Short mmCIF file of C-alpha atoms and ligand atoms in Angstrom, two decimals:
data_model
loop_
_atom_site.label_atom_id
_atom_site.label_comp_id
_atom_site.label_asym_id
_atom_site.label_seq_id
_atom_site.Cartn_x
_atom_site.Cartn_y
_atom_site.Cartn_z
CA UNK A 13 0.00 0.00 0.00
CA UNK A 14 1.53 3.48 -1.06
CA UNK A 15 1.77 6.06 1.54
CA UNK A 16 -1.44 7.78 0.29
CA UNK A 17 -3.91 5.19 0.66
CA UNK A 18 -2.06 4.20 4.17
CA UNK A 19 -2.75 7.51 5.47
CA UNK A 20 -6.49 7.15 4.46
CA UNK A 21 -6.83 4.11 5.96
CA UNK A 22 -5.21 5.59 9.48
CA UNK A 23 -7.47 8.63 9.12
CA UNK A 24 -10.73 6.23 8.53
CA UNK A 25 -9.45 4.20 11.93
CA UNK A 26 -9.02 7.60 13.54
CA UNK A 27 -12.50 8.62 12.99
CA UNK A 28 -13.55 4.73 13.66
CA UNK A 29 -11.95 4.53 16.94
CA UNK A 30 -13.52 8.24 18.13
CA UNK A 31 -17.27 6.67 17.02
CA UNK A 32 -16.21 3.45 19.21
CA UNK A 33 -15.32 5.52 22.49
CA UNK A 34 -18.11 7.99 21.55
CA UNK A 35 -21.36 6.41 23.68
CA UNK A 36 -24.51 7.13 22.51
CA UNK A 37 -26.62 10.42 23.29
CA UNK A 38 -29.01 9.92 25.99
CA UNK A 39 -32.84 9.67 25.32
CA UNK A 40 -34.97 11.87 27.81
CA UNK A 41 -38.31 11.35 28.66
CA UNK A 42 -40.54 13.99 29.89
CA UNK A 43 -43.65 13.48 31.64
CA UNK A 44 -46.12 16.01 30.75
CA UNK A 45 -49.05 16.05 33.35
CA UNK A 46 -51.16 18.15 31.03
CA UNK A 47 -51.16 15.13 28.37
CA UNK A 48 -51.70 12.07 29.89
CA UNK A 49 -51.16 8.66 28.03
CA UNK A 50 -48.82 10.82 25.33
CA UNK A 51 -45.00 10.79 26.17
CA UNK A 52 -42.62 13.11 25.19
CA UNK A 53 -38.60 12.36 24.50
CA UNK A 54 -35.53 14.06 23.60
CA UNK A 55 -32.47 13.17 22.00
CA UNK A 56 -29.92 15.08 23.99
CA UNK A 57 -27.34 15.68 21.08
CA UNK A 58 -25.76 18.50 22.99
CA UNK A 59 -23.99 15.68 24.68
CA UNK A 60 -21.82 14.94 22.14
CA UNK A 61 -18.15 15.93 22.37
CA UNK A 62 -18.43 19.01 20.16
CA UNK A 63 -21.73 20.17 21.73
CA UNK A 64 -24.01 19.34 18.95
CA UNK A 65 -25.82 17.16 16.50
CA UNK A 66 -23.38 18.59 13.77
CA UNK A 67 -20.85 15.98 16.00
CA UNK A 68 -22.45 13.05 13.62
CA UNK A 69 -22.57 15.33 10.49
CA UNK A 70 -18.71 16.22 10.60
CA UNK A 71 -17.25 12.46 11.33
CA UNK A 72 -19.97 11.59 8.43
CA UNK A 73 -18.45 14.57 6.14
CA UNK A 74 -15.01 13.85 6.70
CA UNK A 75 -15.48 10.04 5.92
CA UNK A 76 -17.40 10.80 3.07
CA UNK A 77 -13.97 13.19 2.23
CA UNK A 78 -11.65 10.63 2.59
CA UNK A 79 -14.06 7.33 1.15
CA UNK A 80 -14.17 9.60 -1.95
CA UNK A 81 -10.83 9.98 -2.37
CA UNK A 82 -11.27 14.24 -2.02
CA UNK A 83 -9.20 14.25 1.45
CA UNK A 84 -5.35 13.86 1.62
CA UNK A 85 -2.87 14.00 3.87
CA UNK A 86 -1.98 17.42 5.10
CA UNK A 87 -4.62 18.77 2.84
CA UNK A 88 -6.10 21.67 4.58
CA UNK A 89 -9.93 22.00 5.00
CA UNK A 90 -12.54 24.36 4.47
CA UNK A 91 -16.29 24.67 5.31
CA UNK A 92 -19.01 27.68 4.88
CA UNK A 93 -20.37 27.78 8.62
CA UNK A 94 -21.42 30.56 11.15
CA UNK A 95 -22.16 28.12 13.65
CA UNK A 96 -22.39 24.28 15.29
CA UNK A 97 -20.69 22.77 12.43
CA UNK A 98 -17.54 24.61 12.42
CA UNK A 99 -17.22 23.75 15.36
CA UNK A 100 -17.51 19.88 14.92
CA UNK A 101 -15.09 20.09 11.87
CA UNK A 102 -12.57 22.13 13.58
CA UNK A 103 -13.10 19.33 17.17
CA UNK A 104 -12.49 16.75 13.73
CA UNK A 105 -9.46 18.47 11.95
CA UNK A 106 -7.59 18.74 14.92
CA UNK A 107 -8.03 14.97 15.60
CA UNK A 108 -6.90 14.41 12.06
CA UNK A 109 -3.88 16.56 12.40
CA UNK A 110 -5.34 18.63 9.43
CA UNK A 111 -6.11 22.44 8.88
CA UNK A 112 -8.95 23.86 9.48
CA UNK A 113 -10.96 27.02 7.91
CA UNK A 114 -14.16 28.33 8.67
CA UNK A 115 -15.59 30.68 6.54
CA UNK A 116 -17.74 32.96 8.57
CA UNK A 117 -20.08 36.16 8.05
CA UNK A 118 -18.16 39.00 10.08
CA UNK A 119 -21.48 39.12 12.21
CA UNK A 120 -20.91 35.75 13.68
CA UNK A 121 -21.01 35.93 17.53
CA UNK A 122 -17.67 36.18 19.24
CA UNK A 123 -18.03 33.51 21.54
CA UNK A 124 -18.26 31.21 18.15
CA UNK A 125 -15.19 32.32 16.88
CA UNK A 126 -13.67 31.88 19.68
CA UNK A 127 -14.43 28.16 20.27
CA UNK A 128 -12.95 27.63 16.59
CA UNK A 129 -10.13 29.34 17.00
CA UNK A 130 -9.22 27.65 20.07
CA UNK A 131 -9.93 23.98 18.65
CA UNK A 132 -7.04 25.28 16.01
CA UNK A 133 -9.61 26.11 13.44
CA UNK A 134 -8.94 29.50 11.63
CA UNK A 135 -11.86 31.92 10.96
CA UNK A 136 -11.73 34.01 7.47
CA UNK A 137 -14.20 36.85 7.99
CA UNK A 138 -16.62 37.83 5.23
CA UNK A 139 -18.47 40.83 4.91
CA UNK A 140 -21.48 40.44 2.93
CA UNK A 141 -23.19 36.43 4.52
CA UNK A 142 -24.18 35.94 0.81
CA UNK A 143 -20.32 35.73 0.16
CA UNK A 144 -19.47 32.45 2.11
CA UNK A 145 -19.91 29.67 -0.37
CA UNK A 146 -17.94 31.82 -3.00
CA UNK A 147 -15.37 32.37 -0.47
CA UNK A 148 -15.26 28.80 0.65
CA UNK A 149 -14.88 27.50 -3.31
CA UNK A 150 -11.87 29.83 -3.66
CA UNK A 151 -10.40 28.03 -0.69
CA UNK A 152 -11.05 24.97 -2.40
CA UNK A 153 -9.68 26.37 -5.99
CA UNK A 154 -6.95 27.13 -3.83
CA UNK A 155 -6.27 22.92 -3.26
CA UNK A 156 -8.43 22.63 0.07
CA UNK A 157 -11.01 20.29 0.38
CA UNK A 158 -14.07 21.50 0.52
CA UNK A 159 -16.28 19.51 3.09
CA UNK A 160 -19.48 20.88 1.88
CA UNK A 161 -22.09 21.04 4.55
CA UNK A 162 -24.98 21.91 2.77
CA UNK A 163 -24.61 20.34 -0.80
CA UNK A 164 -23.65 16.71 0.89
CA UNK A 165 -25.09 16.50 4.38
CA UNK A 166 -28.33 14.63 2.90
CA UNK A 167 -25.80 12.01 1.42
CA UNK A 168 -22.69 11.61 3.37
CA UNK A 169 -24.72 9.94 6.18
CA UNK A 170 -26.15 6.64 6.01
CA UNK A 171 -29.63 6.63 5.83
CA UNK A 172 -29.95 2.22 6.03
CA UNK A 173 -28.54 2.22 9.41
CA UNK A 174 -25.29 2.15 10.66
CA UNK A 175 -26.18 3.44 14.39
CA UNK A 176 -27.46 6.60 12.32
CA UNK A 177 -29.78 9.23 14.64
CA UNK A 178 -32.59 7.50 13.25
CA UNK A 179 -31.86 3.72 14.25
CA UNK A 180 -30.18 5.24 16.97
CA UNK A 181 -33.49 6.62 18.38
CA UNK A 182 -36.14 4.22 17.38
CA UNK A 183 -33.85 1.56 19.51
CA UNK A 184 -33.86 3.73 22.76
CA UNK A 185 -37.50 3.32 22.48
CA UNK A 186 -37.66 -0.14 22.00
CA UNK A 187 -38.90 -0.58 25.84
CA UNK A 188 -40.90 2.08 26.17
CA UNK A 189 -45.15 2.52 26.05
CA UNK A 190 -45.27 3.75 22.42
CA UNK A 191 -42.14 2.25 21.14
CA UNK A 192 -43.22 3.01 17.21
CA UNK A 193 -43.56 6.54 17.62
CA UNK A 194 -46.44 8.86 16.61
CA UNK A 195 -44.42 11.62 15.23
CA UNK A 196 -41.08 12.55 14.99
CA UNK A 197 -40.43 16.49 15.20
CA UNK A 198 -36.92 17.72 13.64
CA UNK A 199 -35.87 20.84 12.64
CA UNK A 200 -34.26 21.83 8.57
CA UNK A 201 -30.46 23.68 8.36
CA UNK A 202 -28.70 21.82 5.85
CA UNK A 203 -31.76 19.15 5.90
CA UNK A 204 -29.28 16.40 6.60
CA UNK A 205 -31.49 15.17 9.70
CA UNK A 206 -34.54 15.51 8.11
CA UNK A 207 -33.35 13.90 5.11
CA UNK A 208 -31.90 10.54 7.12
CA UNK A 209 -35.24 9.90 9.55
CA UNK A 210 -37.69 10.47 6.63
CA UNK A 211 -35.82 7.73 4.74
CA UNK A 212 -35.01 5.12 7.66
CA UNK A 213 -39.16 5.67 8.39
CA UNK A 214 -39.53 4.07 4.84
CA UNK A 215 -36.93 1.84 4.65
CA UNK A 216 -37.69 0.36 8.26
CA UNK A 217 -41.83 0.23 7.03
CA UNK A 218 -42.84 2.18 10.12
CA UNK A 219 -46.46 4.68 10.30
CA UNK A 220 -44.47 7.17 12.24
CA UNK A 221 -44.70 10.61 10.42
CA UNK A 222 -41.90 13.17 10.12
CA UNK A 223 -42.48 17.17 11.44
CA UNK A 224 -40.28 19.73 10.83
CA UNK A 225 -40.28 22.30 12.81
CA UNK A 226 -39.40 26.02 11.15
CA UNK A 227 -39.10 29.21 11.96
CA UNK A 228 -42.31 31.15 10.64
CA UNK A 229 -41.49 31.92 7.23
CA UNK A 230 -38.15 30.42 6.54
CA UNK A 231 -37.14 28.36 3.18
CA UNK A 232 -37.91 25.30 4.12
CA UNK A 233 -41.84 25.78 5.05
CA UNK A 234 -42.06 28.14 1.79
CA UNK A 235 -40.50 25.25 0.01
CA UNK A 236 -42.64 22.44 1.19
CA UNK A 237 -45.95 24.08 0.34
CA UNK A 238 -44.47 24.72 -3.31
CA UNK A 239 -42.12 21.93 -3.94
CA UNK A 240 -40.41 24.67 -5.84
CA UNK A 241 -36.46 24.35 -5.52
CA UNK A 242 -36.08 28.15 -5.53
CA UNK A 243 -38.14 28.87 -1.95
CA UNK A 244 -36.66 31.76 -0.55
CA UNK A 245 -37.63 33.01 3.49
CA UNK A 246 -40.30 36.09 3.42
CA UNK A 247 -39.77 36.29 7.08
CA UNK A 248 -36.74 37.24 9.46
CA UNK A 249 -35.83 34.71 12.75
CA UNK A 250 -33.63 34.87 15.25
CA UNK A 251 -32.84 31.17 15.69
CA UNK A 252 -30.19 29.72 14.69
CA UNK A 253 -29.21 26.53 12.90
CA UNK A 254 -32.37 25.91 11.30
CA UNK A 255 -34.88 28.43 9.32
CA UNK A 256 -32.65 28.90 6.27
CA UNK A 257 -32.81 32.19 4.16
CA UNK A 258 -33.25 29.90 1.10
CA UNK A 259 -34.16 26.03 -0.19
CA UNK A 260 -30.79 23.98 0.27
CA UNK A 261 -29.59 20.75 -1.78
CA UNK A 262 -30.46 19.15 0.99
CA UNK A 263 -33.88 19.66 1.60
CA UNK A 264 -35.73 16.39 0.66
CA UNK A 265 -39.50 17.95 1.04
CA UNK A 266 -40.75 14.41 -0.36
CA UNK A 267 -39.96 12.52 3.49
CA UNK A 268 -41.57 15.17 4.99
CA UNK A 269 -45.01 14.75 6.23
CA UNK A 270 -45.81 18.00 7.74
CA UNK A 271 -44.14 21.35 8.51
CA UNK A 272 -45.25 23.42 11.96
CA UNK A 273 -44.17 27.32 11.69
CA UNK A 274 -43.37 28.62 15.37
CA UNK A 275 -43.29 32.13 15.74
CA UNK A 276 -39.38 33.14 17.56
CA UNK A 277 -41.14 34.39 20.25
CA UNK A 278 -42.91 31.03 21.00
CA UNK A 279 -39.52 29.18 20.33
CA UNK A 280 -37.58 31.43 23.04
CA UNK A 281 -40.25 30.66 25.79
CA UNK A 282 -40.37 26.76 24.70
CA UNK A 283 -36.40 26.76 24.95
CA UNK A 284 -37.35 28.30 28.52
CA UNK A 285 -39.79 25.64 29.84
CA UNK A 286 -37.06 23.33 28.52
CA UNK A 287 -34.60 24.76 31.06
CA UNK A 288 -37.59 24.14 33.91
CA UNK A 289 -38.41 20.72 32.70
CA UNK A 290 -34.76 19.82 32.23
CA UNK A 291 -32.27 21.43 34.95
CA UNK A 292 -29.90 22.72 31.64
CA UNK A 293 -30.27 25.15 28.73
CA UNK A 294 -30.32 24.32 25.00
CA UNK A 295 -30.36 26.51 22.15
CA UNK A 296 -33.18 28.18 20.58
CA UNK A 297 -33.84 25.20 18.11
CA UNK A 298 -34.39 23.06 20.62
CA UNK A 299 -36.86 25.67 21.62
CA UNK A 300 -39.05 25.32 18.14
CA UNK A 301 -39.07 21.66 18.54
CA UNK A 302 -40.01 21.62 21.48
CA UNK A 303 -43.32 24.31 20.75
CA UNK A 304 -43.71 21.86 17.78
CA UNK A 305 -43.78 18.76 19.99
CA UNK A 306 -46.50 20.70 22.37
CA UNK A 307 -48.72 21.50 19.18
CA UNK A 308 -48.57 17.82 17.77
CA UNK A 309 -49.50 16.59 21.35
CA UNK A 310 -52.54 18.92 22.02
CA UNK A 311 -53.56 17.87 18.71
CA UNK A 312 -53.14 14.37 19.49
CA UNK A 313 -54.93 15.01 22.90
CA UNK A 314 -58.01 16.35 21.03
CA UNK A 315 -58.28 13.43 18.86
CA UNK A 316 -58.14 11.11 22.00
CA UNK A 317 -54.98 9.39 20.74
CA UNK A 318 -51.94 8.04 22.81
CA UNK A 319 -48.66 7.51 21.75
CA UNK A 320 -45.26 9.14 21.57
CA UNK A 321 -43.58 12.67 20.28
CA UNK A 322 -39.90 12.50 20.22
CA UNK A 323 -37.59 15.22 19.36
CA UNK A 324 -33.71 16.41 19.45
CA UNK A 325 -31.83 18.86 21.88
CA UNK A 326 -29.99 20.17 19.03
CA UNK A 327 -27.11 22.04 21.02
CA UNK A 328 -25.93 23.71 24.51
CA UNK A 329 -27.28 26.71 25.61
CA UNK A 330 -24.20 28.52 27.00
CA UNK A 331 -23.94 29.23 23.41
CA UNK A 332 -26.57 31.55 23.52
CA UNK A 333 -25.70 33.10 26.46
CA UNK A 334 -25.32 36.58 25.20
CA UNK A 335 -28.21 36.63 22.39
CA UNK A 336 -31.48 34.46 23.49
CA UNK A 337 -30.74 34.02 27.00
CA UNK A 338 -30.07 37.99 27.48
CA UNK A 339 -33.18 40.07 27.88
CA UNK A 340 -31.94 42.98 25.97
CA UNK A 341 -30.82 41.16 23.44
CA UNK A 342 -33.94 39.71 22.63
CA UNK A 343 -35.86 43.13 23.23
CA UNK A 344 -33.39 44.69 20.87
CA UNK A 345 -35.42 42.21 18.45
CA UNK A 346 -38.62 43.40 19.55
CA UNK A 347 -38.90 40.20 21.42
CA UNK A 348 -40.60 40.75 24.89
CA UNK A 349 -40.54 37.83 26.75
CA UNK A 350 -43.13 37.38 30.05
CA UNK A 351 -41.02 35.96 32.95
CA UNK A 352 -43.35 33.42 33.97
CA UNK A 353 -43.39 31.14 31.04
CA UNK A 354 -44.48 27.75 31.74
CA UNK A 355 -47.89 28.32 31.25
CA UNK A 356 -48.09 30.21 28.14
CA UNK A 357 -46.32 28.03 25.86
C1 LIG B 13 -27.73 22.17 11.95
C2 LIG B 13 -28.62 22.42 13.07
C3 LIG B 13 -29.96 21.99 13.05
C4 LIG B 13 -30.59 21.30 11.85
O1 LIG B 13 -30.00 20.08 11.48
P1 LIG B 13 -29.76 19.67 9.94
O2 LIG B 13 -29.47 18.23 9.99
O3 LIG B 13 -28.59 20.48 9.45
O4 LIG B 13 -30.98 19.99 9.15
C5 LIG B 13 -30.73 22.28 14.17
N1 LIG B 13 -30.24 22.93 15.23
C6 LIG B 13 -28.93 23.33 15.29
C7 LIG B 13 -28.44 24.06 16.50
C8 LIG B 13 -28.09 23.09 14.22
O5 LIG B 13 -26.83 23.49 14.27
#
């Protein structure tokens, strides 16, 4: 074997030996008095080592890199991210020895740069957000590899199995009431997630139906009404990771079987009942999925049915700390959030 393909094969075992000591993300039940006989779970995939579900996205990217033959040694890497998946490809870079660039809007929050930078990532600042992917295929022009978030997240994982977040889930229920469940509520960024459950659903031959939940207004509710690949986002949100300003390659509107909007405010004060159902904060995505969960089980309430919701704690809160978990910021947005908000979620 030439030193090329030896050097794959090490990088592969790298990333094969972090899965093996990586243990799976726990799967939280919450008992919700106000809904009896319908349970409610999350997938905590802020536990992962990087802090979010873009964990499985970047080991699946950088596979997909090197399977393909696109990733060589000391190559250096480049992705178009402001957010959770930078820094899971920087956390993977560094274990791969290999450069890492982010290419970022100059807006991006401080605190996100900073987590890069100190995983040895390197931020290049853009001005105008519309400029990333241009910026990231000069990188790549410029002999990096490109790792591609939102043209190959739909593909680079696999959708048949393979402890995906799919089979991953449905297993943790095995034991449980409702083990098939009634609905399972995601949310859309690159559409990867979406894209994987819709497709195990089918391939497994289960009834359980797929909800995405978006941002009022965003692509990928605009897109799903239409079908129309060129859905762009009439509305603006301030949650982040999902709620994309337009349709992605990734968005796969055909395993979808329904889309619930949730207005930001609603999202903030469901991230907020998290934190009182849940001792911890998660981000504000976690927040719409959660409001999405609540709106699926009222429905189901009404109807008389039982059965289980389950859902995904996208990422950690502490990365909001400054925007949706300050006050001003989010009255800045013309956000006013009531303290007391169990009750009105
Ligand atoms: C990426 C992301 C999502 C959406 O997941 P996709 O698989 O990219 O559609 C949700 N929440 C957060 C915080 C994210 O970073």
């Amino acid at each position: 074997m030439n030193a090329a393909r030896r050097w794959v094969r090490d990088a592969v075992a790298a990333l094969e030996r972090e899965a093996a000591r990586s243990a799976d993300t726990h799967l939280l039940h919450v008992a919700l008095p106000t809904h009896p006989g319908i349970d409610v779970y999350f997938k905590d995939e802020s536990s992962h080592p990087s802090g979010s579900l873009k964990h499985r996205l970047a080991r699946s990217l950088f596979l997909y890199a090197l399977c393909n033959g696109r990733l060589q040694a000391g190559q250096r890497v480049v992705d178009a991210s402001s957010g959770s998946t930078a820094i899971s490809e920087a956390w993977f870079a560094r274990l791969l020895g290999l450069e890492f660039t982010a290419v970022m809007p100059a807006c991006t929050a401080p605190g996100k740069i900073r987590v890069v930078e100190r995983l040895g990532g390197r931020c290049d600042l853009v001005d105008d957000p519309a400029d990333v992917y241009a910026r990231a295929r000069a990188h790549s022009d410029d002999g990096a590899c490109h790792l591609d978030q939102f043209g190959l997240a739909e593909r680079a994982t696999d959708w048949r199995g393979n402890n995906n977040i799919a089979e991953s889930l449905l297993s943790q229920l095995a034991r449980e009431h409702h083990p098939v469940p009634t609905w399972i509520v995601c949310g859309a960024g690159t559409g990867g997630t979406s894209a994987t459950i819709g497709r195990y659903l089918r391939y497994r031959g289960l009834d359980t139906r797929l909800c995405v939940a978006e941002p009022t207004g965003r692509a990928f509710a605009i897109g799903w009404a239409s079908r129309g690949s060129d859905a762009r986002a009439t509305r603006p949100t301030v949650i982040e990771g999902i709620g994309r300003p337009h349709a992605e390659p990734g968005f796969l509107y055909d395993v979808v079987d329904r889309v619930v909007e949730i207005d930001d405010a609603r999202s903030i004060r469901a991230m907020r009942h998290l934190e009182e159902l849940l001792g911890q904060r998660y981000g504000g995505s976690s927040g719409t999925n959660f409001a999405a969960c609540l709106q699926l089980a009222d429905e189901m309430r009404a109807a008389g049915t039982r059965g289980s919701v389950v859902s995904l704690l996208c990422d950690r809160g502490e990365r909001y700390a400054q925007t949706l978990y300050s006050p001003a910021c989010l009255r800045a947005h013309g956000l006013d959030i009531a303290d007391d908000v169990a009750e009105t979620v």
